[in-house]
Amino acid sequence: MEKTPTQIVSEMGSRLLQSSRPNKGSLVKSLREAATTLSQIQQPLVTETVSKKQALKLLEAELRPLKKSIIKHDLLKNRDNDVSLLVTVCVCEIFRILAPEPPFEDKYLRDIFNLFLAEFSELSDTVSPYFSRRAKILETVSRCKCCLLMLDVDCHDLIHEMFNTFFSVVREHYQQNLVHQKNAKVQQRKANTQQAQQSLFNDILTIMTDILREEASSSLVGVILENLVKEGKDATPAANNLASSLIKNCADTLEPLICGFLTSCFMDKDSLQSNLKDSYHDIIFMISLNAPQMLLAVIPNLTQELLTDQVDVRIKALNLAGRIFAQPNHYSGEIYRDLFVEFLRRFSDKSPEVRMAALKCGKQCYLANPSGNKASGVLTAIQERLLDFDDRVRTQALLVACDITKSNMKYVPVNLISEATERLRDKKISVRKKATQQLSKVYQDYCDKCSKGYMTINDHFEQIPCKILLLCCDKDCKESWSHNVELVLSDDLFPRHLPVEERMPHWVQCFVVMNHIHLKSLNSILSQKRRFQSDLRHCLTLWREAKDHNVEEVKRKQKSYFAKLSACFPDASKAEDLFHKLDQMGDASIFDALTLLLDELTFTKAQTIREKFIETIGANHQLFDFLRILSTKCAPTIFSSEHVRYLLDQLSSRTFADTQLKAPFIKLLLVILNMFPSYLRGSEEQFLELLEDNDSVSDELMEALSKAAPYISANFSDYYPVLEKMCLEGTRFQAKHAVSAIASLAGSSEKSVFSKLGKKLRDSLLRGRHIPTTLQSLACVGQYSVSAFDNIYEDISSYVYQVFQDEPSDNQPPCDQSSGCCNSCKLKIYGLKTLVKSFLPRHGQVVRKIDDLLNILKKTLRSQGFDGIKSCDDTGANVRLAAAKAVLLLSRKWDLHISPELFRLTISMGKDPNAFITKTFLTKLHKLLIENMIPRRYACAFSFSICGQCRDLQNDSLRYINGFIRNATREGRRDVNQRESLTDCPAYMIVFLIHVLTHDPDFPSEDCMDEHVYARFCGPLLSVLQVLLSNKETVPILISILRAIKRAEDAVDACKTPRLHILADIGDSAVKTSKCIAATSPQAPRSVLLPSALYKLGLASMSDSQNKAKSHTRNTLEKKFMERVVDTFRSQISLHDQSSQEDTPAVVLEDRALPLVLGSKIETSMTGSTEASKNNTRCSKKRSHLGLPEKSTTASKKCKTVEGENISRDSVSLRTVESEIPKKTLKRHSTCSKESVGASVSNNDTSSKPSGVVSTLKDAKNHGEAIIGQRIKLLSPADGSFHQGTVERFNSKSNSHKIAFDNGDVELVCLDSESWETLSHESMGQQETLGKETGSFGSRVPEVKTKPQKKKLPNKSNPTAGEESVSEVTNTSDNIGLRRSRRHRMS
């Protein structure tokens, strides 16, 4: 009969018990057999408790021999690994079989548990052949709850050791290892594979859970928490998972211990001895994941940490709260409601560091639960921080907002995107930079998702490129944002390999949401790119041709181009240095690659060339970054011919039915072609089809064609019918560009084409068909083909002149509200434009006479309805405006033919009673002046509006004239090697303004003595002087000009010469009373050239009527009167500004007070002159009251007028008079008769007779050392006064005398070139009064008692040829006692 397993075990135990000292081999054999047999023994299946106990007793009896043999041979302490393992297996099986009763006495249990721990510690050896046995031991111990006996026998140290062992050996891959082991043995249990994978982990968890539920201790909690938060290479996910599972399973048991520990960490962390006290935040976080309810007693302490004063503590608490709330699908926000509320408040914490930490936490919270109940609150808090006052917080909020947007583009709130894009306009440059980078990435992701079909085009995201474009409008930013924006549009806006077909829908949608500011910025960037490419082409040409040209000249040009090109880089100075390095390298391959990029028109090929070029030079190249940017600027990276082809294909496609997108399609097409017309090459047929089928946008398309025509290779015969139709039947705008396109496309047949077209247009005009369009076409034909227009000029001019003579029809339609003109006046305006443009051809020279056109312009400007010119009353101003504009345009090439009267009539448009007409005229004038298209003399028209009644016109005129002065001054200083001509100086406009005012019919009458009348009339002159005087350098030039005018006569009407002098004197008074610098200056010009068509030198004698008129004005307009005129003008400005300020909102007061501010600026600037400048002035306070009058201009020399090229250049050289000096008194080298002196003296009403005045002027050759020690009086050109002094020394080398003046000044003077007299010894100690006031232009006439002996001058009646044409100039300037004035004698 076969033995049962229990019998076998019993016999084996008996044999082993009887053996005294078994060897290892027999022992191992016996134990292995016992272990195998024991595994076959199962517990009794008896259900009744009594029967089960009896059955267990029987089993225990049979197993007793084996138990005794194990104890007898001390196998529980055997050190051999094999024996120890088999003993452990046997003991474990005995526990299983005899459970629940312990099979061994308590005294042996400790050794048994040591065996168990020893085998548990070997579980880390997964490749061991005994791994399966050890796993079985663990399973048995777990199922039988053997470890609970450890608590009964007080083995707490072993429990602690076992916990540490389990945490150290548990591994996630054990489960898979065990699965393989089990699969190898039991193939049938495949369905339970997942359960087998978890068995090992579960056994360990069960053992530990049983112990903790039975009796938890602080030491075990410490072990668990340590493994819960352990970091570093000793930490394993399985250990962390095991600790988490224990907390979850034993929450009720562990809660008091854990909460007590955490509370101690919050309250008194320093007194704790635990190593975990610094990790309590991590412990809280891990517990919140597994047993959030356990922390309800601890969370209030965390909430209190969020409110503490220490910033670092708040940040740590905030980070912990953020981690807690950032768990996916977690309801911690609901559980810890108070903590969440305080968490949201930290977004507005007083510390920026805390707010930044809150933003980072908020991002994690939202990304974890985008649809959670608390997500909206977090998102609102993040959005508010985009407007934080700290730029660091705004930057962090921007980063968070962009990350949130990229994570969930479909459902991200619109407000968040809008607020984030607004950071592109942030006041901080760093924020704008970061916003540009991050939003570009957001837009890239958006485009990528759209291309893959995950999203559709969204207007909110299309706002990103629009807002990026606005960076170009940052005028307060020192950095070149437009250059950075160009690189963003080229490289960063779209995914790198996104094809053109995918990019263009986004561009079109951008144009849907763009406004005019966005378009202006885009045009600015494209214009800059175009200029850069053009300059680089020239530079590359210089590089290639450097060997064939002058090296120095090439280097100079290259340097100029480098400066231009480098201005298109963010760091201009660095870029210029890199351009020079590139030039020194002379790498032809780089130049060739750049040339290829410049010539390439397609985006795809250019991208391939660029990538190959960058790959060739390599990242290690010293200029890699620079060349990468340079290649981007060379290539068509923003738009290309492929973009144009896409747009044309879509517009011409039969399936294109979205009428709402048609307008942005065409707008984008026009923007590209306007900047890069060559991109139309290759798409000519589609463009022609589009042009024929879209009448509504023909204007814009025709403009694009006119620009692109020189670059395309189209069949002229295909385009000509459409263009001819536009010239005959289209709008004036279409006609203009159609003629331009014909000129570019016709090629060699241009002459015959325009000849035929001109005849057709003439016939159409004479038949009265589409007259406005026909006139426009004719005007353009005249510009492109002079010969074609000459053939029809008589017919066209006759038609236009007839239009001016026709009476307006009574039944004609009323004035057009949009243009303000009736049809009759429109035809006059169109006719004028046609004739004017025909005299301004683009090529060739006009030989026909312009006199008839100028005559009709003069009549039109003079008076409507005069001399055969008819016009309706309410629109005549528009015709005058057109005539004035015509004169401005003609002055570019026909200025010689513009008469003084026509010039004056044109300038008078600046005071037209119609404010709109005046504003339009001044705007056009300003544009032409800024572009240097017309002579600068026309700038004097601004003066009439400066002192006008319309406040808006005043402000505009002031802005225009200041801009004109700045530009003119800048251009005059641009070339330091060329000295600026006086006629190019902004102050020279005074010459023309005074002449215009002189011939003004509103000039005050001769008997007018009202300073208010003169102040109002002279307002334009005084206003311009006030503006010019803001620059001190202009003062000597103004004085020289004004005094030259006082020495000249009116060349148009000599009877108006007194008016010239009156205006010049008033202007001179305004300059002198402006408290500006002294009149004498080294910058004062030696000669003043006046236009001969307006001025001529004063004649030797004047007619009786002229003498009478001048005598009258001189007696009435004395110096004090002129000063009162100037003071009245200034007081009027002050009162007008005060009243304006009272009636004007404060927001515009600054602009409205400009005239008064300018005047104040002048006075303030002059009162701050230095003491040195005061010493340099010849006129001291002691003699400031002395003055000499100038006799009438009848004593002036007669000079010939010199013809120039135009009025602004037609000038004669006049003597610049620094002071008003009587000619007879100052005449040299001739004797003065008693009669002449007597006549001079008798002209004074009263006289002051100084005693002892002796005239002892000596010949220039004899005075030398002979006059040392003598008293003399010397004429000062600064104030026209004689100043007394003593001659102390004579220097023969410099032919100069040292003179000590009575006021303390000491000067070196060359008496050969000065006017001086010696004084008698009787009068040396007396003060001499030389003159008194008279009524002659406010000057003083000296009363000389005795006859002075005059120095000789050449006979006035017989002037030499040189004297007749040009007079020499006195330029007087005192410089620290050294007189630098030199008067050259005339031969």
mmCIF file of N, CA and C in Angstrom, residues 656-719:
data_model
loop_
_atom_site.group_PDB
_atom_site.id
_atom_site.type_symbol
_atom_site.label_atom_id
_atom_site.label_comp_id
_atom_site.label_asym_id
_atom_site.label_seq_id
_atom_site.Cartn_x
_atom_site.Cartn_y
_atom_site.Cartn_z
ATOM 1 N N PHE A 656 -14.344 79.461 -57.284
ATOM 2 C CA PHE A 656 -14.175 80.493 -56.251
ATOM 3 C C PHE A 656 -15.481 81.275 -56.138
ATOM 4 N N ALA A 657 -16.256 80.937 -55.143
ATOM 5 C CA ALA A 657 -17.577 81.549 -54.998
ATOM 6 C C ALA A 657 -17.720 82.351 -53.716
ATOM 7 N N ASP A 658 -16.673 82.422 -52.900
ATOM 8 C CA ASP A 658 -16.744 83.143 -51.629
ATOM 9 C C ASP A 658 -16.517 84.629 -51.903
ATOM 10 N N THR A 659 -17.597 85.343 -52.100
ATOM 11 C CA THR A 659 -17.471 86.759 -52.441
ATOM 12 C C THR A 659 -16.924 87.585 -51.292
ATOM 13 N N GLN A 660 -17.095 87.120 -50.055
ATOM 14 C CA GLN A 660 -16.586 87.871 -48.910
ATOM 15 C C GLN A 660 -15.065 87.869 -48.864
ATOM 16 N N LEU A 661 -14.449 86.824 -49.378
ATOM 17 C CA LEU A 661 -12.997 86.741 -49.367
ATOM 18 C C LEU A 661 -12.361 87.333 -50.622
ATOM 19 N N LYS A 662 -13.173 87.720 -51.588
ATOM 20 C CA LYS A 662 -12.606 88.248 -52.830
ATOM 21 C C LYS A 662 -11.854 89.548 -52.597
ATOM 22 N N ALA A 663 -12.433 90.421 -51.786
ATOM 23 C CA ALA A 663 -11.779 91.704 -51.514
ATOM 24 C C ALA A 663 -10.433 91.520 -50.819
ATOM 25 N N PRO A 664 -10.328 90.727 -49.737
ATOM 26 C CA PRO A 664 -8.997 90.529 -49.141
ATOM 27 C C PRO A 664 -8.022 89.805 -50.065
ATOM 28 N N PHE A 665 -8.520 88.924 -50.925
ATOM 29 C CA PHE A 665 -7.648 88.281 -51.901
ATOM 30 C C PHE A 665 -6.989 89.332 -52.790
ATOM 31 N N ILE A 666 -7.804 90.218 -53.313
ATOM 32 C CA ILE A 666 -7.275 91.239 -54.227
ATOM 33 C C ILE A 666 -6.414 92.238 -53.471
ATOM 34 N N LYS A 667 -6.823 92.578 -52.255
ATOM 35 C CA LYS A 667 -6.017 93.516 -51.466
ATOM 36 C C LYS A 667 -4.626 92.955 -51.202
ATOM 37 N N LEU A 668 -4.558 91.681 -50.848
ATOM 38 C CA LEU A 668 -3.259 91.048 -50.614
ATOM 39 C C LEU A 668 -2.447 90.998 -51.896
ATOM 40 N N LEU A 669 -3.111 90.682 -53.005
ATOM 41 C CA LEU A 669 -2.411 90.642 -54.297
ATOM 42 C C LEU A 669 -1.796 91.997 -54.626
ATOM 43 N N LEU A 670 -2.554 93.041 -54.396
ATOM 44 C CA LEU A 670 -2.063 94.388 -54.719
ATOM 45 C C LEU A 670 -0.923 94.808 -53.805
ATOM 46 N N VAL A 671 -1.010 94.437 -52.537
ATOM 47 C CA VAL A 671 0.076 94.765 -51.612
ATOM 48 C C VAL A 671 1.379 94.119 -52.077
ATOM 49 N N ILE A 672 1.302 92.858 -52.494
ATOM 50 C CA ILE A 672 2.520 92.160 -52.942
ATOM 51 C C ILE A 672 3.056 92.789 -54.220
ATOM 52 N N LEU A 673 2.168 93.025 -55.183
ATOM 53 C CA LEU A 673 2.630 93.534 -56.479
ATOM 54 C C LEU A 673 3.095 94.981 -56.398
ATOM 55 N N ASN A 674 2.510 95.764 -55.502
ATOM 56 C CA ASN A 674 2.964 97.145 -55.356
ATOM 57 C C ASN A 674 4.394 97.210 -54.850
ATOM 58 N N MET A 675 4.784 96.267 -54.000
ATOM 59 C CA MET A 675 6.135 96.268 -53.464
ATOM 60 C C MET A 675 7.096 95.441 -54.319
ATOM 61 N N PHE A 676 6.611 94.330 -54.854
ATOM 62 C CA PHE A 676 7.463 93.450 -55.659
ATOM 63 C C PHE A 676 6.749 93.139 -56.973
ATOM 64 N N PRO A 677 6.709 94.104 -57.880
ATOM 65 C CA PRO A 677 5.977 93.877 -59.145
ATOM 66 C C PRO A 677 6.561 92.739 -59.977
ATOM 67 N N SER A 678 7.823 92.412 -59.787
ATOM 68 C CA SER A 678 8.426 91.328 -60.565
ATOM 69 C C SER A 678 7.815 89.973 -60.226
ATOM 70 N N TYR A 679 7.117 89.866 -59.089
ATOM 71 C CA TYR A 679 6.504 88.589 -58.715
ATOM 72 C C TYR A 679 5.344 88.217 -59.635
ATOM 73 N N LEU A 680 4.903 89.145 -60.478
ATOM 74 C CA LEU A 680 3.845 88.821 -61.441
ATOM 75 C C LEU A 680 4.372 87.983 -62.599
ATOM 76 N N ARG A 681 5.678 87.913 -62.740
ATOM 77 C CA ARG A 681 6.276 87.160 -63.841
ATOM 78 C C ARG A 681 5.859 85.688 -63.755
ATOM 79 N N GLY A 682 5.353 85.201 -64.845
ATOM 80 C CA GLY A 682 4.897 83.825 -64.897
ATOM 81 C C GLY A 682 3.400 83.676 -64.692
ATOM 82 N N SER A 683 2.723 84.755 -64.307
ATOM 83 C CA SER A 683 1.278 84.691 -64.072
ATOM 84 C C SER A 683 0.550 85.739 -64.911
ATOM 85 N N GLU A 684 1.127 86.086 -66.052
ATOM 86 C CA GLU A 684 0.555 87.159 -66.863
ATOM 87 C C GLU A 684 -0.833 86.808 -67.394
ATOM 88 N N GLU A 685 -1.038 85.586 -67.828
ATOM 89 C CA GLU A 685 -2.329 85.198 -68.402
ATOM 90 C C GLU A 685 -3.444 85.257 -67.355
ATOM 91 N N GLN A 686 -3.166 84.726 -66.160
ATOM 92 C CA GLN A 686 -4.180 84.777 -65.111
ATOM 93 C C GLN A 686 -4.511 86.211 -64.733
ATOM 94 N N PHE A 687 -3.489 87.078 -64.722
ATOM 95 C CA PHE A 687 -3.725 88.468 -64.352
ATOM 96 C C PHE A 687 -4.577 89.173 -65.401
ATOM 97 N N LEU A 688 -4.319 88.895 -66.678
ATOM 98 C CA LEU A 688 -5.125 89.502 -67.738
ATOM 99 C C LEU A 688 -6.576 89.049 -67.641
ATOM 100 N N GLU A 689 -6.776 87.797 -67.371
ATOM 101 C CA GLU A 689 -8.139 87.283 -67.198
ATOM 102 C C GLU A 689 -8.830 87.955 -66.019
ATOM 103 N N LEU A 690 -8.089 88.127 -64.931
ATOM 104 C CA LEU A 690 -8.647 88.805 -63.765
ATOM 105 C C LEU A 690 -8.976 90.256 -64.083
ATOM 106 N N LEU A 691 -8.127 90.911 -64.845
ATOM 107 C CA LEU A 691 -8.337 92.313 -65.207
ATOM 108 C C LEU A 691 -9.585 92.482 -66.063
ATOM 109 N N GLU A 692 -9.860 91.545 -66.937
ATOM 110 C CA GLU A 692 -11.014 91.644 -67.826
ATOM 111 C C GLU A 692 -12.326 91.343 -67.103
ATOM 112 N N ASP A 693 -12.269 90.534 -66.062
ATOM 113 C CA ASP A 693 -13.505 90.075 -65.417
ATOM 114 C C ASP A 693 -13.858 90.825 -64.143
ATOM 115 N N ASN A 694 -13.041 91.775 -63.705
ATOM 116 C CA ASN A 694 -13.287 92.448 -62.427
ATOM 117 C C ASN A 694 -13.273 93.957 -62.617
ATOM 118 N N ASP A 695 -14.401 94.480 -63.068
ATOM 119 C CA ASP A 695 -14.498 95.923 -63.267
ATOM 120 C C ASP A 695 -14.477 96.680 -61.947
ATOM 121 N N SER A 696 -14.949 96.051 -60.887
ATOM 122 C CA SER A 696 -15.057 96.757 -59.603
ATOM 123 C C SER A 696 -13.702 97.076 -58.995
ATOM 124 N N VAL A 697 -12.688 96.302 -59.333
ATOM 125 C CA VAL A 697 -11.345 96.540 -58.770
ATOM 126 C C VAL A 697 -10.342 96.835 -59.872
ATOM 127 N N SER A 698 -10.830 97.335 -60.997
ATOM 128 C CA SER A 698 -9.922 97.605 -62.118
ATOM 129 C C SER A 698 -8.918 98.691 -61.776
ATOM 130 N N ASP A 699 -9.323 99.647 -60.934
ATOM 131 C CA ASP A 699 -8.387 100.713 -60.552
ATOM 132 C C ASP A 699 -7.144 100.134 -59.901
ATOM 133 N N GLU A 700 -7.356 99.289 -58.900
ATOM 134 C CA GLU A 700 -6.209 98.725 -58.179
ATOM 135 C C GLU A 700 -5.404 97.786 -59.059
ATOM 136 N N LEU A 701 -6.082 96.983 -59.869
ATOM 137 C CA LEU A 701 -5.371 96.051 -60.743
ATOM 138 C C LEU A 701 -4.566 96.794 -61.805
ATOM 139 N N MET A 702 -5.123 97.874 -62.298
ATOM 140 C CA MET A 702 -4.404 98.653 -63.300
ATOM 141 C C MET A 702 -3.158 99.304 -62.689
ATOM 142 N N GLU A 703 -3.278 99.757 -61.469
ATOM 143 C CA GLU A 703 -2.107 100.316 -60.785
ATOM 144 C C GLU A 703 -1.019 99.260 -60.619
ATOM 145 N N ALA A 704 -1.431 98.062 -60.231
ATOM 146 C CA ALA A 704 -0.456 96.982 -60.083
ATOM 147 C C ALA A 704 0.193 96.641 -61.416
ATOM 148 N N LEU A 705 -0.589 96.630 -62.478
ATOM 149 C CA LEU A 705 -0.037 96.311 -63.795
ATOM 150 C C LEU A 705 0.965 97.366 -64.243
ATOM 151 N N SER A 706 0.672 98.633 -63.964
ATOM 152 C CA SER A 706 1.606 99.688 -64.380
ATOM 153 C C SER A 706 2.956 99.554 -63.690
ATOM 154 N N LYS A 707 2.936 99.059 -62.456
ATOM 155 C CA LYS A 707 4.194 98.855 -61.750
ATOM 156 C C LYS A 707 4.907 97.601 -62.205
ATOM 157 N N ALA A 708 4.127 96.566 -62.531
ATOM 158 C CA ALA A 708 4.739 95.287 -62.895
ATOM 159 C C ALA A 708 5.119 95.215 -64.367
ATOM 160 N N ALA A 709 4.599 96.102 -65.181
ATOM 161 C CA ALA A 709 4.825 96.025 -66.624
ATOM 162 C C ALA A 709 6.300 95.967 -67.016
ATOM 163 N N PRO A 710 7.196 96.742 -66.392
ATOM 164 C CA PRO A 710 8.606 96.651 -66.797
ATOM 165 C C PRO A 710 9.251 95.307 -66.493
ATOM 166 N N TYR A 711 8.632 94.475 -65.650
ATOM 167 C CA TYR A 711 9.273 93.241 -65.206
ATOM 168 C C TYR A 711 8.695 91.984 -65.855
ATOM 169 N N ILE A 712 7.547 92.091 -66.504
ATOM 170 C CA ILE A 712 6.905 90.900 -67.036
ATOM 171 C C ILE A 712 7.186 90.767 -68.529
ATOM 172 N N SER A 713 6.988 89.593 -69.035
ATOM 173 C CA SER A 713 7.191 89.326 -70.466
ATOM 174 C C SER A 713 5.857 88.907 -71.063
ATOM 175 N N ALA A 714 4.957 89.879 -71.216
ATOM 176 C CA ALA A 714 3.622 89.611 -71.721
ATOM 177 C C ALA A 714 3.537 89.983 -73.194
ATOM 178 N N ASN A 715 2.586 89.402 -73.874
ATOM 179 C CA ASN A 715 2.329 89.722 -75.273
ATOM 180 C C ASN A 715 1.565 91.038 -75.324
ATOM 181 N N PHE A 716 2.188 92.063 -75.882
ATOM 182 C CA PHE A 716 1.593 93.398 -75.872
ATOM 183 C C PHE A 716 0.245 93.418 -76.588
ATOM 184 N N SER A 717 0.112 92.645 -77.647
ATOM 185 C CA SER A 717 -1.137 92.638 -78.402
ATOM 186 C C SER A 717 -2.292 92.080 -77.570
ATOM 187 N N ASP A 718 -1.999 91.233 -76.591
ATOM 188 C CA ASP A 718 -3.059 90.715 -75.727
ATOM 189 C C ASP A 718 -3.546 91.764 -74.740
ATOM 190 N N TYR A 719 -2.613 92.567 -74.241
ATOM 191 C CA TYR A 719 -2.959 93.550 -73.214
ATOM 192 C C TYR A 719 -3.484 94.863 -73.803
#
